[in-house]
Structures are given as structure tokens and as C-alpha cells.
């Protein structure tokens, strides 16, 4: 039900509270330049793109001068030919700019994505607990697309626009100072209207994006848990919730349309006003004989150019801010240090006891293990038991080095865990988690997940057989080629767990760490896994968390955990004699079975 509660909580949060996430609240250009230094970008192409675009602007500046001459009656071949060449050259530049820009944009995005992806897979697990996959995906898709485009089209457009604007501004003063002055007076008005309109538009757009994000968040929080909605008969409630989110989004969207229409009307009116001034002034000056019609037409063309460039320049700030935000979001991922891995020793051939020495550990603020010490003897079976939430699975997470203890250390073969290379350490451990996770793919791919190098069909079958999975795998029409669905949803809990066992066995690990599922297993699967364990302990060191007390009776050592601490340890017989909690757990389970 947790997700549905989350949704309610989600509903209570205003979208402004959540907004669009940026971890770097204080935005600076540091992440942008850091990314430029870290990612190998196609600079030669970016420069080509910029130069071609600058050339296009230069040709744009030349064209009115030839038009002016033609209007003044110069129909010479040279003038007409150059005018045509200028127009064709401009079109060619535009085509090259589009093509090279698009290509560069894809390359940029690909390089950013590879860079983020390489970083992501090496981040500590704690990072993924704090960030939703959706958010990480959007950094690697939408944000990289924006920055990739900015570095191809964006920068060259900014430079060529500023160049065109400056050129047109200088040139119009070469005509008639009164025309130029009237234009110069209009520009600040356009600027003021543009700034005010831009600010409103930016705000409204942000709000709209926030509402869209909320709506998407709601749908993706509910849909994967639709079974829960049905089980608790919440269809009507969720239908209403969904409609509320949709309505909120569309209300904001209508408001946004109103504002953007008003904004666009205001900016159009300033342009109309400016054009009117130029036309009226032009008519007056031509009548007056101060300028000829050719000059006036050239001036008019430059004024238009100035206007267009000005509109683009007005948007540059928004574009820069958007890219700054994207870079900050990307840098918030890439700037996180990867999992620590200073060790150099290989753990492949290790044979010795694994020792937990004075381990204290907290997830964020919550202390889960407090000065825990015990040894997992080589070649023996150690079982950890205790009430729910005692910290049993956490011990296994630390053994896998998914987290690092806050105090104390784990040793293996009398050497500290940190001395071993992380990946070789993990490969030396066959870990079967409480909630066995599978990748979308075939059963074979899942069983072979942890192995590198050539693995024969025979080995895969043997691992499946040892895990008591062969029978059910072969009962499927496609056998080992059966697709398990996303997170193995096409398999039962017991089947998933047995595939996870086969996967761990195929790794030929030095130690097997098994977190027994609390649920999922039917009596038959329970029995089968019990038998599997019996076989495995003959030639494996096993550390297992057990929830069924009958499973641990013949373990070589049993650790009893209670709320962050070890309450006792020993064999079943010893603990039955000396440990009240253990005795209670055994009695409770016996009662349950009797009932
Ligand atoms: N990733 C996490 N972030 C924050 N707290 C966590 C996390 N994982 C576990 N906890 C908390 O740590 C405590 C110990 O959890 P742990 O999973 O080790 O218990 P457990 O003994 O395995 O319980 P169970 O028998 O139910 O599987 C619990 O209170 C749990 O809420
Ligand atoms: Mg657990």
C-alpha cells in the first residue's frame, strides 16, 4: 500500500514545492565548463558550424547593399550576378549549417550520454535509493539532448546573431541618421516589452512543466501497482485522483495559452510599431529628397534584420539559463564520486574465514547495526536469525560491500575487505537476495548473468539442476530460452529464487550468501530449496539469513540478532539451552506449523 500512500502524499504537495528538480540550487557556469572539459566533444565540427553560420550572417549583411544598387537602377551583370551569388551562398551556408549542426548535435548527445552512463553504473547504491530511475533517465535523455543541441546549433546561432545584429546596427547609421535614431529609440521599448513578456512566459512555462511532471509522476507511481489498486477496491478513488491531476495540468495549460498569446501579441505590436515608424519616416524622407528609394529599401531590410536578431538575442538568456540547469542536473550525477575501490588484491582464490569485526552501520541517520562481531568459518554453514527489521539483510549487504560500515571492518582470509578489488570481491560471493531480482531476458541469460568467459550449456544445466530449477525450466515450452518478463514477473517467487540460486552457483563463488525469502515459496519449493542447501553446504561456505527455524537446526553456527545487536550465538542445541529469544522463535514457529 506504500505506493498508494505515496500518491496521497504526492497529492498534498504543491507543484511549486517540487518544481523541476535541480540539486544545485545555486546555479553557476562551473558545471557547464566542467562538462566541456570532461567530455570529448567534436570541436572541429562545432567550429565549422560556427564559421559557416558567421559566413551566413555576413552574406545576409551584404544582400541589402546589392538590392539598394538594383533599385537605384544599376542593372549591370556584375551587380545582379553578385546579388544572386550572395543569395545562393546564404542558402548553401544554411544547408551546411543545418546538416553539420544536426550531425554535431547527435555526436554531442551520444558523448554526453556515454559519459553519464559510465558514471551512473559506478555510483554507490545509496545514490540510487535517493533518486528515482525516471529522473536519472531524463538526465541521460532530455538534458543531454538540450546541451548537445546547444553546443552545436546554440552557440553558433548566438555568435552569428550577435555578429548580424552588430553589423546591421553599424550599417543603418550609414544611411540617414534620422531613420537610424528612430530605430534606436524603438529598440529599448522592444527590450522592455521583451523582458517583461519573457519573464511571465518563463514563469508560466515552468509552472506548466511542474504540473506535467506531477501528472506523469502520479501515473507512473500508480500504474505499476495497479494490482494493489484492484485488491483494495481503489479504482474509483484513483480514477478521481487521476482526473484531478489531469484537470490541474490543463487549467495551467489554458492559463499558459492565454499568457503566451498576450505575450506574443505585445511583442508583435512593438514590431508593428517599429515598422510603422520606419515606413512613415521613410515616406517623409523620400518625399523630402533626403534619401532615395533604394536607400530606404536597404535600410528597411537592415531594420528587419536588426529586429529578428533582437528577438533571438532576447531569447538567448532563457536558452542559457535552461542549459545551465541541464548542466547542473547532469553534473549532479557525474560529480558524485564512484564507489570506493582502492583495493588491489584478487579474491578469486581466497580460502579463509570471513570476519565481521565491531561493525556499526546506519542507513542515513538510522542505526541498524551496533558493534556487531562474528565469524563465518570457512567451509561451514552460518545462519542468522532474528525478528523482522533486526538488521539481518543489512549484514549481507555489508558482506557484499554494497554499503561500507561506518565503524569496524569486514575481513576475509585475515585481510580487510578494502584491500580486495571490489569487483573480484563481489565475484567471489554468490549472493541470493531476499527478493530475487531478475533482468528482463531469457532464463539462460539470467543464470549466466554473473559469469564472464565461455560457459557451456552443460554447466548452465548443472547449475539449474543443483538449484532444483531444471524441472520447472524444462516444463516451459521454450525451456532455458523462456523470457522472464520485466523483473521476472512471468515467474513465481519460488522460481525466481531458484534461478537466483542457479545464477550464484554458476559463478563458482567462494562463499554463498543467501537471504531466504520471507514469502513467495510454496511448501514444495521450500522443501526443494532446503534440499538444495543441504547439497550445497557439502562444498560451500554458506552465510544465510533464515526465517524458518527448522532450516537452521543443523547449521554449524547460528547468530541470533535482535534490534541492531547480536543477542547470542551457538548451535541449535546450545541456543535452545541458553537463549530465550531463540527458544521463543523456535516455539512460535512450531505453534504456527501445528495450527
Ligand atoms: N535501504 C535502506 N534505507 C533505509 N533504511 C533501511 C534500508 N534497508 C533497510 N532499512 C531499515 O533497516 C532496518 C533493518 O533492515 P533489514 O532489511 O536488515 O532487516 P531484516 O532483519 O532483514 O528484516 P526482515 O526479516 O523483515 O527481512 C529496518 O528497520 C529497515 O527499515
Ligand atoms: Mg531481510
Coordinates of C-alpha atoms and ligand atoms in Angstrom, one line a residue:
X1 CA 0.0 0.0 0.0
X2 CA 3.1 2.2 0.4
X3 CA 2.8 3.5 -3.2
X4 CA -0.8 4.5 -2.8
X5 CA 0.1 6.3 0.4
X6 CA 2.9 7.9 -1.5
X7 CA 0.4 9.1 -4.1
X8 CA -1.7 10.7 -1.4
X9 CA 1.4 12.4 -0.1
X10 CA 2.2 13.4 -3.6
X11 CA -1.2 14.9 -4.0
X12 CA -0.7 17.1 -0.9
X13 CA 2.5 18.6 -2.2
X14 CA 2.1 21.6 -4.4
X15 CA 3.8 21.5 -7.7
X16 CA 5.8 24.6 -6.8
X17 CA 7.2 22.8 -3.8
X18 CA 8.6 20.1 -6.0
X19 CA 9.2 22.2 -9.1
X20 CA 11.7 20.8 -11.6
X21 CA 14.4 19.3 -9.6
X22 CA 17.8 20.8 -9.7
X23 CA 20.2 19.6 -7.0
X24 CA 22.4 22.6 -7.5
X25 CA 20.1 25.3 -6.2
X26 CA 22.8 27.9 -6.7
X27 CA 23.3 27.7 -10.4
X28 CA 26.6 28.6 -11.8
X29 CA 28.5 28.0 -15.0
X30 CA 31.0 25.8 -13.3
X31 CA 29.2 22.5 -14.2
X32 CA 29.0 23.6 -17.8
X33 CA 32.7 24.3 -18.1
X34 CA 33.4 21.1 -16.1
X35 CA 31.4 19.1 -18.6
X36 CA 33.2 20.7 -21.5
X37 CA 36.5 19.7 -20.0
X38 CA 35.4 16.1 -19.2
X39 CA 33.6 15.1 -22.3
X40 CA 35.5 14.7 -25.6
X41 CA 33.4 16.9 -27.9
X42 CA 33.8 17.2 -31.7
X43 CA 35.3 20.7 -31.5
X44 CA 36.3 20.7 -35.2
X45 CA 32.7 20.3 -36.2
X46 CA 31.5 22.8 -33.7
X47 CA 33.9 25.3 -35.1
X48 CA 32.9 24.5 -38.7
X49 CA 29.3 25.0 -37.7
X50 CA 30.0 28.4 -36.1
X51 CA 32.1 29.6 -39.0
X52 CA 29.5 28.6 -41.6
X53 CA 26.9 30.4 -39.6
X54 CA 29.0 33.5 -39.3
X55 CA 29.5 33.5 -43.0
X56 CA 25.8 33.2 -43.5
X57 CA 25.3 36.3 -41.4
X58 CA 28.0 38.2 -43.3
X59 CA 26.2 37.3 -46.6
X60 CA 23.0 38.4 -45.0
X61 CA 24.5 41.8 -44.3
X62 CA 25.8 42.2 -47.9
X63 CA 22.5 41.4 -49.6
X64 CA 20.6 44.8 -48.9
X65 CA 23.6 46.7 -50.4
X66 CA 23.1 45.0 -53.8
X67 CA 19.3 45.3 -53.6
X68 CA 19.9 49.0 -53.0
X69 CA 22.0 49.3 -56.1
X70 CA 19.5 47.4 -58.2
X71 CA 16.7 49.7 -57.0
X72 CA 18.9 52.7 -57.8
X73 CA 18.9 51.5 -61.4
X74 CA 22.2 49.6 -61.6
X75 CA 21.2 46.5 -63.6
X76 CA 24.8 45.6 -64.6
X77 CA 25.6 41.9 -64.9
X78 CA 28.2 42.2 -62.1
X79 CA 25.7 43.6 -59.6
X80 CA 22.9 41.2 -60.5
X81 CA 25.3 38.2 -60.6
X82 CA 26.8 39.1 -57.2
X83 CA 23.3 39.5 -55.7
X84 CA 22.3 36.1 -57.0
X85 CA 25.6 34.6 -55.7
X86 CA 25.0 36.1 -52.3
X87 CA 21.5 34.7 -52.1
X88 CA 22.7 31.2 -53.2
X89 CA 25.8 31.4 -50.9
X90 CA 23.5 32.2 -48.0
X91 CA 21.2 29.3 -48.8
X92 CA 24.2 27.0 -49.1
X93 CA 25.6 28.1 -45.8
X94 CA 22.2 27.5 -44.2
X95 CA 22.1 23.9 -45.7
X96 CA 25.7 23.1 -44.5
X97 CA 24.9 24.7 -41.1
X98 CA 21.8 22.5 -40.7
X99 CA 23.5 19.4 -41.8
X100 CA 26.7 19.8 -39.8
X101 CA 24.7 21.2 -36.8
X102 CA 22.4 18.2 -36.7
X103 CA 25.3 15.7 -37.1
X104 CA 27.3 17.5 -34.4
X105 CA 24.2 17.6 -32.1
X106 CA 23.8 13.8 -32.3
X107 CA 27.5 13.3 -31.7
X108 CA 27.4 15.7 -28.7
X109 CA 24.4 13.9 -27.2
X110 CA 26.0 10.5 -27.7
X111 CA 29.2 11.5 -26.0
X112 CA 27.3 13.1 -23.1
X113 CA 25.1 10.0 -22.8
X114 CA 28.1 7.7 -22.8
X115 CA 29.8 9.9 -20.2
X116 CA 26.8 9.8 -17.9
X117 CA 26.2 6.2 -18.4
X118 CA 29.7 5.2 -17.5
X119 CA 29.4 7.3 -14.3
X120 CA 25.9 6.0 -13.4
X121 CA 26.8 2.3 -13.3
X122 CA 29.6 3.0 -10.9
X123 CA 27.8 5.2 -8.4
X124 CA 27.2 3.9 -4.9
X125 CA 23.9 2.1 -4.2
X126 CA 22.9 4.8 -1.7
X127 CA 22.6 7.3 -4.7
X128 CA 20.0 5.1 -6.4
X129 CA 18.0 4.9 -3.2
X130 CA 17.7 8.7 -3.2
X131 CA 16.9 9.2 -6.9
X132 CA 14.1 7.8 -9.0
X133 CA 15.1 5.9 -12.1
X134 CA 12.8 8.2 -14.1
X135 CA 14.8 11.2 -13.1
X136 CA 18.1 9.6 -13.9
X137 CA 16.7 8.6 -17.3
X138 CA 15.6 12.1 -18.1
X139 CA 19.1 13.4 -17.3
X140 CA 20.5 11.0 -19.8
X141 CA 17.9 11.7 -22.5
X142 CA 16.3 15.2 -22.3
X143 CA 19.1 17.1 -20.6
X144 CA 21.8 15.6 -22.9
X145 CA 19.7 16.4 -25.9
X146 CA 19.3 20.1 -24.8
X147 CA 23.0 20.5 -24.1
X148 CA 24.0 18.6 -27.2
X149 CA 21.9 20.9 -29.4
X150 CA 23.1 24.0 -27.6
X151 CA 26.7 23.1 -28.3
X152 CA 26.1 22.6 -32.0
X153 CA 23.3 25.0 -33.1
X154 CA 23.0 27.1 -30.0
X155 CA 26.5 28.6 -29.6
X156 CA 26.9 29.2 -33.3
X157 CA 23.5 30.8 -33.5
X158 CA 24.3 33.2 -30.6
X159 CA 27.6 34.2 -32.2
X160 CA 26.2 34.7 -35.7
X161 CA 23.1 36.6 -34.3
X162 CA 25.3 39.0 -32.3
X163 CA 27.5 39.4 -35.3
X164 CA 24.5 40.1 -37.6
X165 CA 23.0 42.5 -35.0
X166 CA 26.2 44.5 -34.6
X167 CA 26.7 44.6 -38.3
X168 CA 23.2 45.8 -39.1
X169 CA 23.3 48.3 -36.3
X170 CA 26.5 49.9 -37.6
X171 CA 25.3 49.8 -41.2
X172 CA 22.0 51.6 -40.6
X173 CA 23.8 54.6 -39.3
X174 CA 25.5 54.9 -42.7
X175 CA 22.1 55.8 -44.3
X176 CA 20.2 58.5 -42.7
X177 CA 20.8 59.4 -39.0
X178 CA 17.1 60.3 -38.5
X179 CA 16.0 56.8 -39.6
X180 CA 18.7 55.2 -37.5
X181 CA 17.7 57.3 -34.5
X182 CA 14.1 56.4 -34.8
X183 CA 15.1 52.8 -34.9
X184 CA 17.4 53.2 -31.9
X185 CA 14.5 54.8 -29.9
X186 CA 12.2 51.9 -30.7
X187 CA 14.7 49.2 -29.6
X188 CA 14.6 50.0 -25.8
X189 CA 10.8 49.8 -26.0
X190 CA 11.1 46.4 -27.6
X191 CA 13.6 45.4 -25.0
X192 CA 11.3 46.4 -22.1
X193 CA 8.3 44.6 -23.5
X194 CA 10.5 41.6 -24.4
X195 CA 11.9 41.4 -20.8
X196 CA 8.5 41.7 -19.1
X197 CA 6.9 39.2 -21.5
X198 CA 9.8 36.8 -21.3
X199 CA 9.7 36.8 -17.6
X200 CA 6.0 36.0 -17.5
X201 CA 6.4 33.4 -20.2
X202 CA 9.3 31.8 -18.4
X203 CA 7.3 31.6 -15.1
X204 CA 4.2 30.2 -16.7
X205 CA 6.2 27.7 -18.7
X206 CA 8.0 26.5 -15.5
X207 CA 4.7 26.1 -13.8
X208 CA 3.3 24.1 -16.7
X209 CA 6.4 21.8 -16.7
X210 CA 5.9 21.3 -13.0
X211 CA 2.3 20.3 -13.4
X212 CA 3.2 17.9 -16.3
X213 CA 5.9 16.4 -14.1
X214 CA 3.4 15.9 -11.2
X215 CA 0.9 14.3 -13.5
X216 CA 3.5 11.9 -15.0
X217 CA 4.8 11.1 -11.6
X218 CA 1.3 10.2 -10.4
X219 CA 0.6 7.9 -13.4
X220 CA 3.9 6.2 -13.1
X221 CA 3.5 5.7 -9.4
X222 CA 0.1 4.2 -9.7
X223 CA 0.2 2.1 -12.9
X224 CA 3.0 -0.4 -11.8
X225 CA 0.9 -1.1 -8.7
X226 CA -2.4 -1.4 -10.3
X227 CA -2.8 -4.9 -8.7
X228 CA -2.8 -3.1 -5.3
X229 CA -5.4 -0.7 -6.5
X230 CA -7.7 -3.5 -7.6
X231 CA -7.0 -5.6 -4.5
X232 CA -8.2 -2.8 -2.2
X233 CA -11.0 -1.7 -4.5
X234 CA -9.5 1.7 -5.0
X235 CA -10.4 2.1 -8.7
X236 CA -12.9 4.9 -8.1
X237 CA -10.5 6.8 -5.8
X238 CA -7.6 6.5 -8.2
X239 CA -9.8 7.4 -11.1
X240 CA -10.8 10.6 -9.3
X241 CA -7.1 11.3 -8.3
X242 CA -6.0 10.9 -11.9
X243 CA -8.8 13.2 -13.2
X244 CA -7.7 15.8 -10.6
X245 CA -4.1 15.7 -11.9
X246 CA -5.3 15.9 -15.5
X247 CA -7.5 18.9 -14.7
X248 CA -4.8 20.7 -12.8
X249 CA -2.5 20.3 -15.7
X250 CA -5.0 21.5 -18.3
X251 CA -6.1 24.5 -16.2
X252 CA -2.4 25.6 -16.0
X253 CA -2.1 24.8 -19.7
X254 CA -5.1 27.1 -20.6
X255 CA -3.6 29.9 -18.5
X256 CA -0.3 29.4 -20.2
X257 CA -2.0 29.7 -23.6
X258 CA -3.7 33.0 -22.5
X259 CA -0.4 34.4 -21.2
X260 CA 1.6 33.3 -24.2
X261 CA -1.0 34.7 -26.6
X262 CA -0.9 38.0 -24.8
X263 CA 2.9 38.0 -24.7
X264 CA 3.2 37.2 -28.4
X265 CA 0.6 40.0 -29.2
X266 CA 2.6 42.5 -27.2
X267 CA 5.9 41.7 -28.9
X268 CA 4.2 41.7 -32.3
X269 CA 2.7 45.1 -31.6
X270 CA 6.2 46.6 -30.7
X271 CA 7.5 45.2 -34.0
X272 CA 4.5 46.6 -35.9
X273 CA 5.1 50.0 -34.2
X274 CA 8.7 50.0 -35.2
X275 CA 7.9 49.1 -38.8
X276 CA 5.3 51.9 -38.9
X277 CA 7.8 54.4 -37.7
X278 CA 10.3 53.3 -40.3
X279 CA 7.7 53.4 -43.1
X280 CA 6.3 56.8 -42.1
X281 CA 9.8 58.3 -41.6
X282 CA 10.9 56.7 -44.9
X283 CA 7.9 58.2 -46.8
X284 CA 8.7 61.6 -45.3
X285 CA 12.4 61.4 -46.1
X286 CA 12.0 60.1 -49.7
X287 CA 9.4 62.8 -50.4
X288 CA 11.8 65.3 -48.9
X289 CA 14.5 64.1 -51.2
X290 CA 16.9 63.3 -48.3
X291 CA 17.2 59.7 -49.4
X292 CA 16.3 57.7 -52.5
X293 CA 14.0 54.7 -52.6
X294 CA 17.0 52.2 -52.9
X295 CA 18.5 53.5 -49.6
X296 CA 15.1 53.3 -47.9
X297 CA 14.6 49.7 -49.0
X298 CA 18.1 48.7 -47.9
X299 CA 17.5 50.5 -44.6
X300 CA 14.2 48.7 -44.2
X301 CA 15.9 45.3 -44.8
X302 CA 18.6 46.1 -42.2
X303 CA 15.9 47.2 -39.8
X304 CA 14.2 43.9 -40.2
X305 CA 17.4 42.0 -39.7
X306 CA 18.0 44.1 -36.6
X307 CA 14.6 43.2 -35.3
X308 CA 14.9 39.5 -36.0
X309 CA 18.4 39.4 -34.4
X310 CA 17.0 41.3 -31.4
X311 CA 14.2 38.8 -30.9
X312 CA 16.8 36.0 -30.9
X313 CA 19.1 37.9 -28.5
X314 CA 16.1 38.4 -26.2
X315 CA 15.7 34.6 -26.0
X316 CA 19.3 33.9 -25.5
X317 CA 19.2 34.5 -21.8
X318 CA 16.4 31.9 -21.4
X319 CA 18.3 29.4 -23.5
X320 CA 21.5 30.0 -21.5
X321 CA 19.6 29.5 -18.2
X322 CA 17.9 26.3 -19.5
X323 CA 21.3 24.9 -20.5
X324 CA 22.8 26.0 -17.2
X325 CA 20.0 24.0 -15.4
X326 CA 20.6 20.9 -17.6
X327 CA 24.3 21.0 -17.0
X328 CA 23.7 21.3 -13.3
X329 CA 21.5 18.3 -13.4
X330 CA 24.0 16.3 -15.4
X331 CA 26.8 17.4 -13.1
X332 CA 24.8 16.4 -10.1
X333 CA 25.2 12.8 -11.4
X334 CA 28.6 12.9 -12.8
X335 CA 30.1 14.8 -9.9
X336 CA 29.2 12.1 -7.4
X337 CA 32.3 10.0 -6.5
X338 CA 32.1 6.4 -7.7
X339 CA 32.1 3.5 -5.3
X340 CA 35.4 3.4 -3.4
X341 CA 37.6 0.8 -4.9
X342 CA 41.2 1.3 -3.7
X343 CA 42.0 -2.4 -3.2
X344 CA 44.2 -4.4 -5.4
X345 CA 44.0 -8.0 -4.1
X346 CA 42.0 -10.5 -6.1
X347 CA 39.5 -12.5 -4.0
X348 CA 39.2 -15.3 -6.6
X349 CA 41.3 -17.9 -4.7
X350 CA 40.6 -16.8 -1.2
X351 CA 40.0 -19.5 1.4
X352 CA 39.6 -18.4 4.9
X353 CA 37.1 -17.2 7.4
X354 CA 35.1 -14.1 6.9
X355 CA 35.0 -11.9 10.0
X356 CA 32.7 -9.1 10.9
X357 CA 34.6 -7.1 13.5
X358 CA 32.9 -4.4 15.6
X359 CA 30.6 -3.3 12.8
X360 CA 28.4 -0.3 13.3
X361 CA 26.2 0.9 10.4
X362 CA 23.4 3.3 9.8
X363 CA 21.3 3.9 6.7
X364 CA 21.4 7.7 6.6
X365 CA 20.6 8.5 10.2
X366 CA 19.0 5.3 11.3
X367 CA 21.4 2.9 13.2
X368 CA 20.8 -0.6 12.0
X369 CA 23.9 -2.5 13.3
X370 CA 25.6 -1.6 16.6
X371 CA 29.0 -3.1 17.3
X372 CA 28.3 -6.4 15.6
X373 CA 31.1 -9.1 15.6
X374 CA 31.0 -12.7 14.4
X375 CA 32.9 -15.0 12.2
X376 CA 31.7 -17.1 9.2
X377 CA 34.0 -20.1 9.4
X378 CA 35.4 -21.4 6.1
X379 CA 33.5 -24.4 4.7
X380 CA 30.8 -24.2 7.3
X381 CA 27.2 -23.0 7.4
X382 CA 26.3 -19.9 9.4
X383 CA 22.7 -18.9 9.8
X384 CA 21.4 -15.5 11.0
X385 CA 18.0 -15.4 12.6
X386 CA 16.0 -12.7 14.4
X387 CA 12.8 -10.7 14.3
X388 CA 11.9 -8.7 11.2
X389 CA 13.9 -5.4 11.0
X390 CA 16.7 -6.7 13.2
X391 CA 19.3 -6.0 10.6
X392 CA 19.8 -9.5 9.1
X393 CA 19.7 -8.5 5.4
X394 CA 21.9 -5.5 6.2
X395 CA 24.6 -7.8 7.4
X396 CA 24.5 -9.5 3.9
X397 CA 24.5 -6.1 2.1
X398 CA 27.7 -5.2 4.0
X399 CA 29.2 -8.6 3.2
X400 CA 28.6 -7.9 -0.5
X401 CA 30.1 -4.4 0.1
X402 CA 27.0 -2.8 -1.3
X403 CA 27.5 -0.4 1.7
X404 CA 30.5 0.4 3.8
X405 CA 30.4 0.1 7.6
X406 CA 30.5 3.3 9.5
X407 CA 32.7 1.7 12.1
X408 CA 34.6 -1.6 12.3
X409 CA 35.6 -3.7 9.4
X410 CA 35.0 -6.9 7.5
X411 CA 37.9 -9.2 7.0
X412 CA 38.3 -12.2 4.7
X413 CA 41.3 -14.5 4.9
X414 CA 42.5 -12.1 7.6
X415 CA 42.7 -9.2 5.2
X416 CA 40.5 -6.2 5.4
X417 CA 37.7 -6.0 2.7
X418 CA 39.1 -2.7 1.5
X419 CA 42.4 -4.4 0.4
X420 CA 40.5 -6.5 -2.2
X421 CA 39.5 -5.2 -5.5
X422 CA 35.7 -4.6 -5.3
X423 CA 34.6 -6.5 -8.4
X424 CA 36.7 -9.5 -7.6
X425 CA 35.3 -9.5 -4.1
X426 CA 31.7 -9.5 -5.4
X427 CA 32.5 -12.2 -7.9
X428 CA 33.9 -14.3 -5.1
X429 CA 30.5 -14.2 -3.4
X430 CA 27.3 -15.8 -4.7
X431 CA 24.6 -13.6 -3.4
X432 CA 21.0 -14.7 -3.5
X433 CA 18.9 -11.7 -2.3
X434 CA 15.7 -11.9 -0.3
X435 CA 13.7 -10.6 -3.2
X436 CA 15.4 -12.2 -6.1
X437 CA 15.7 -9.7 -8.9
X438 CA 15.9 -10.8 -12.5
X439 CA 16.6 -8.9 -15.6
X440 CA 14.2 -8.9 -18.5
X441 CA 15.6 -11.5 -20.8
X442 CA 15.7 -15.3 -21.0
X443 CA 16.2 -17.7 -18.2
X444 CA 19.6 -18.7 -19.7
X445 CA 20.7 -15.0 -19.8
X446 CA 19.7 -14.6 -16.2
X447 CA 21.5 -17.7 -15.0
X448 CA 24.6 -16.6 -16.9
X449 CA 24.4 -13.0 -15.6
X450 CA 27.4 -13.2 -13.2
X451 CA 29.8 -15.1 -15.3
X452 CA 32.4 -14.0 -17.8
X453 CA 34.1 -16.1 -20.4
X454 CA 32.8 -19.2 -22.2
X455 CA 30.1 -21.2 -20.4
X456 CA 28.8 -24.4 -21.9
X457 CA 25.2 -25.5 -21.9
X458 CA 26.1 -28.4 -19.7
X459 CA 27.4 -26.0 -16.9
X460 CA 24.2 -24.0 -17.1
X461 CA 22.0 -27.1 -16.8
X462 CA 24.1 -28.4 -13.9
X463 CA 23.7 -25.1 -12.0
X464 CA 19.9 -25.2 -12.7
X465 CA 19.8 -28.8 -11.5
X466 CA 21.7 -28.0 -8.3
X467 CA 19.3 -25.2 -7.6
X468 CA 16.4 -27.6 -8.3
X469 CA 15.3 -25.4 -11.1
X470 CA 15.8 -27.7 -14.0
X471 CA 12.4 -29.4 -13.8
X472 CA 10.3 -26.3 -14.0
X473 CA 12.6 -24.7 -16.6
X474 CA 12.2 -27.7 -18.8
X475 CA 8.4 -27.7 -18.3
X476 CA 8.3 -24.4 -20.2
X477 CA 7.8 -24.7 -23.9
X478 CA 11.0 -22.7 -24.6
X479 CA 13.0 -24.1 -21.7
X480 CA 16.1 -22.0 -21.0
X481 CA 15.0 -19.6 -23.7
X482 CA 11.8 -18.6 -21.9
X483 CA 11.5 -14.8 -21.4
X484 CA 11.1 -14.0 -17.8
X485 CA 9.5 -10.6 -18.3
X486 CA 10.4 -7.3 -16.6
X487 CA 12.0 -8.1 -13.2
X488 CA 11.0 -11.8 -13.8
X489 CA 7.3 -11.1 -13.4
X490 CA 6.4 -14.1 -15.6
X491 CA 7.8 -16.4 -12.9
X492 CA 6.6 -17.3 -9.5
X493 CA 8.6 -16.1 -6.4
X494 CA 9.9 -19.6 -5.8
X495 CA 11.0 -20.0 -9.4
X496 CA 12.8 -16.6 -9.3
X497 CA 14.6 -17.5 -6.1
X498 CA 15.8 -20.8 -7.6
X499 CA 17.0 -19.1 -10.8
X500 CA 18.9 -16.7 -8.5
X501 CA 20.5 -19.7 -6.7
X502 CA 21.5 -21.2 -10.1
X503 CA 23.0 -17.9 -11.1
X504 CA 25.0 -17.7 -7.8
X505 CA 26.2 -21.3 -8.3
X506 CA 27.4 -20.8 -11.8
X507 CA 29.6 -18.0 -10.6
X508 CA 31.6 -20.7 -8.8
X509 CA 31.8 -18.4 -5.8
X510 CA 33.9 -19.0 -2.7
X511 CA 31.0 -18.2 -0.4
X512 CA 27.3 -18.4 -0.9
X513 CA 25.2 -15.7 0.8
X514 CA 21.5 -16.4 0.8
X515 CA 18.8 -14.2 2.1
X516 CA 15.9 -16.5 2.5
X517 CA 12.6 -15.2 1.1
X518 CA 10.1 -14.5 3.8
X519 CA 7.2 -15.3 1.4
X520 CA 6.9 -16.4 -2.2
X521 CA 7.7 -20.0 -1.7
X522 CA 5.1 -22.8 -1.7
X523 CA 5.7 -25.9 0.5
X524 CA 7.2 -27.8 -2.4
X525 CA 9.6 -25.0 -3.3
X526 CA 10.5 -24.6 0.4
X527 CA 11.4 -28.2 0.6
X528 CA 13.3 -28.2 -2.7
X529 CA 15.4 -25.2 -1.6
X530 CA 16.1 -26.9 1.7
X531 CA 17.4 -30.0 -0.1
X532 CA 19.5 -27.8 -2.4
X533 CA 21.0 -26.1 0.6
X534 CA 21.9 -29.5 2.1
X535 CA 23.7 -30.4 -1.0
X536 CA 25.5 -27.0 -1.3
X537 CA 26.8 -27.0 2.2
X538 CA 28.9 -30.0 1.4
X539 CA 31.3 -28.0 -0.6
X540 CA 30.5 -24.3 0.1
X541 CA 30.9 -21.8 2.8
X542 CA 27.3 -20.5 3.5
X543 CA 26.1 -17.5 5.2
X544 CA 22.3 -17.4 5.2
X545 CA 19.6 -15.4 6.7
X546 CA 16.8 -17.8 7.7
X547 CA 13.2 -17.2 8.6
X548 CA 12.2 -20.8 9.0
X549 CA 13.7 -22.2 12.2
X550 CA 13.7 -25.8 11.0
X551 CA 16.1 -24.7 8.3
X552 CA 18.8 -23.6 10.7
X553 CA 18.7 -26.5 13.2
X554 CA 21.7 -28.3 11.7
X555 CA 23.7 -25.1 10.9
X556 CA 27.2 -25.2 12.2
X557 CA 26.6 -21.8 13.8
X558 CA 23.5 -19.7 14.4
X559 CA 23.7 -15.9 15.1
X560 CA 20.6 -14.5 16.9
X561 CA 20.0 -10.8 16.1
X562 CA 17.7 -8.5 17.9
X563 CA 17.4 -4.9 17.1
X564 CA 20.8 -3.9 15.8
X565 CA 22.8 -6.3 18.1
X566 CA 23.8 -9.9 18.4
X567 CA 21.9 -11.4 21.2
X568 CA 23.6 -14.8 21.2
X569 CA 25.3 -17.4 19.0
X570 CA 26.0 -21.1 19.0
X571 CA 24.5 -24.3 17.7
X572 CA 20.8 -25.1 17.8
X573 CA 21.2 -27.2 21.0
X574 CA 23.3 -24.6 22.7
X575 CA 20.9 -21.8 21.9
X576 CA 17.9 -23.8 23.0
X577 CA 19.6 -24.1 26.3
X578 CA 20.9 -20.6 26.7
X579 CA 18.9 -18.1 24.6
X580 CA 15.4 -17.1 25.5
X581 CA 14.7 -15.2 22.2
X582 CA 15.9 -18.2 20.1
X583 CA 13.7 -20.6 22.1
X584 CA 10.7 -18.3 21.7
X585 CA 11.3 -18.1 17.9
X586 CA 11.5 -21.9 17.7
X587 CA 8.4 -22.4 19.8
X588 CA 6.5 -19.8 17.9
X589 CA 7.2 -21.5 14.6
X590 CA 6.3 -24.9 16.0
X591 CA 3.0 -23.5 17.1
X592 CA 2.3 -22.0 13.7
X593 CA 3.1 -25.3 12.0
X594 CA 0.8 -27.1 14.4
X595 CA -2.0 -24.6 13.7
Ligands
LIG1 N1 17.9 1.0 2.1 C1 17.5 1.3 3.3 N2 17.4 2.6 3.7 C2 17.0 2.9 4.9 N3 16.6 2.0 5.8 C3 16.7 0.7 5.5 C4 17.1 0.3 4.2 N4 17.1 -1.1 4.2 C5 16.7 -1.5 5.5 N5 16.4 -0.4 6.2 C6 16.0 -0.4 7.6 O1 17.0 -1.1 8.4 C7 16.4 -2.0 9.3 C8 16.9 -3.4 9.1 O2 16.6 -3.8 7.9 P1 16.9 -5.3 7.4 O3 16.4 -5.4 6.0 O4 18.4 -5.6 7.6 O5 16.0 -6.2 8.3 P2 15.8 -7.8 8.3 O6 16.3 -8.2 9.7 O7 16.5 -8.4 7.2 O8 14.3 -7.9 8.3 P3 13.4 -9.0 7.6 O9 13.4 -10.2 8.4 O10 12.0 -8.4 7.6 O11 13.9 -9.2 6.2 C9 14.9 -1.9 9.1 O12 14.4 -1.1 10.1 C10 14.7 -1.2 7.8 O13 13.6 -0.4 7.8
LIG2 MG1 15.7 -9.2 5.4

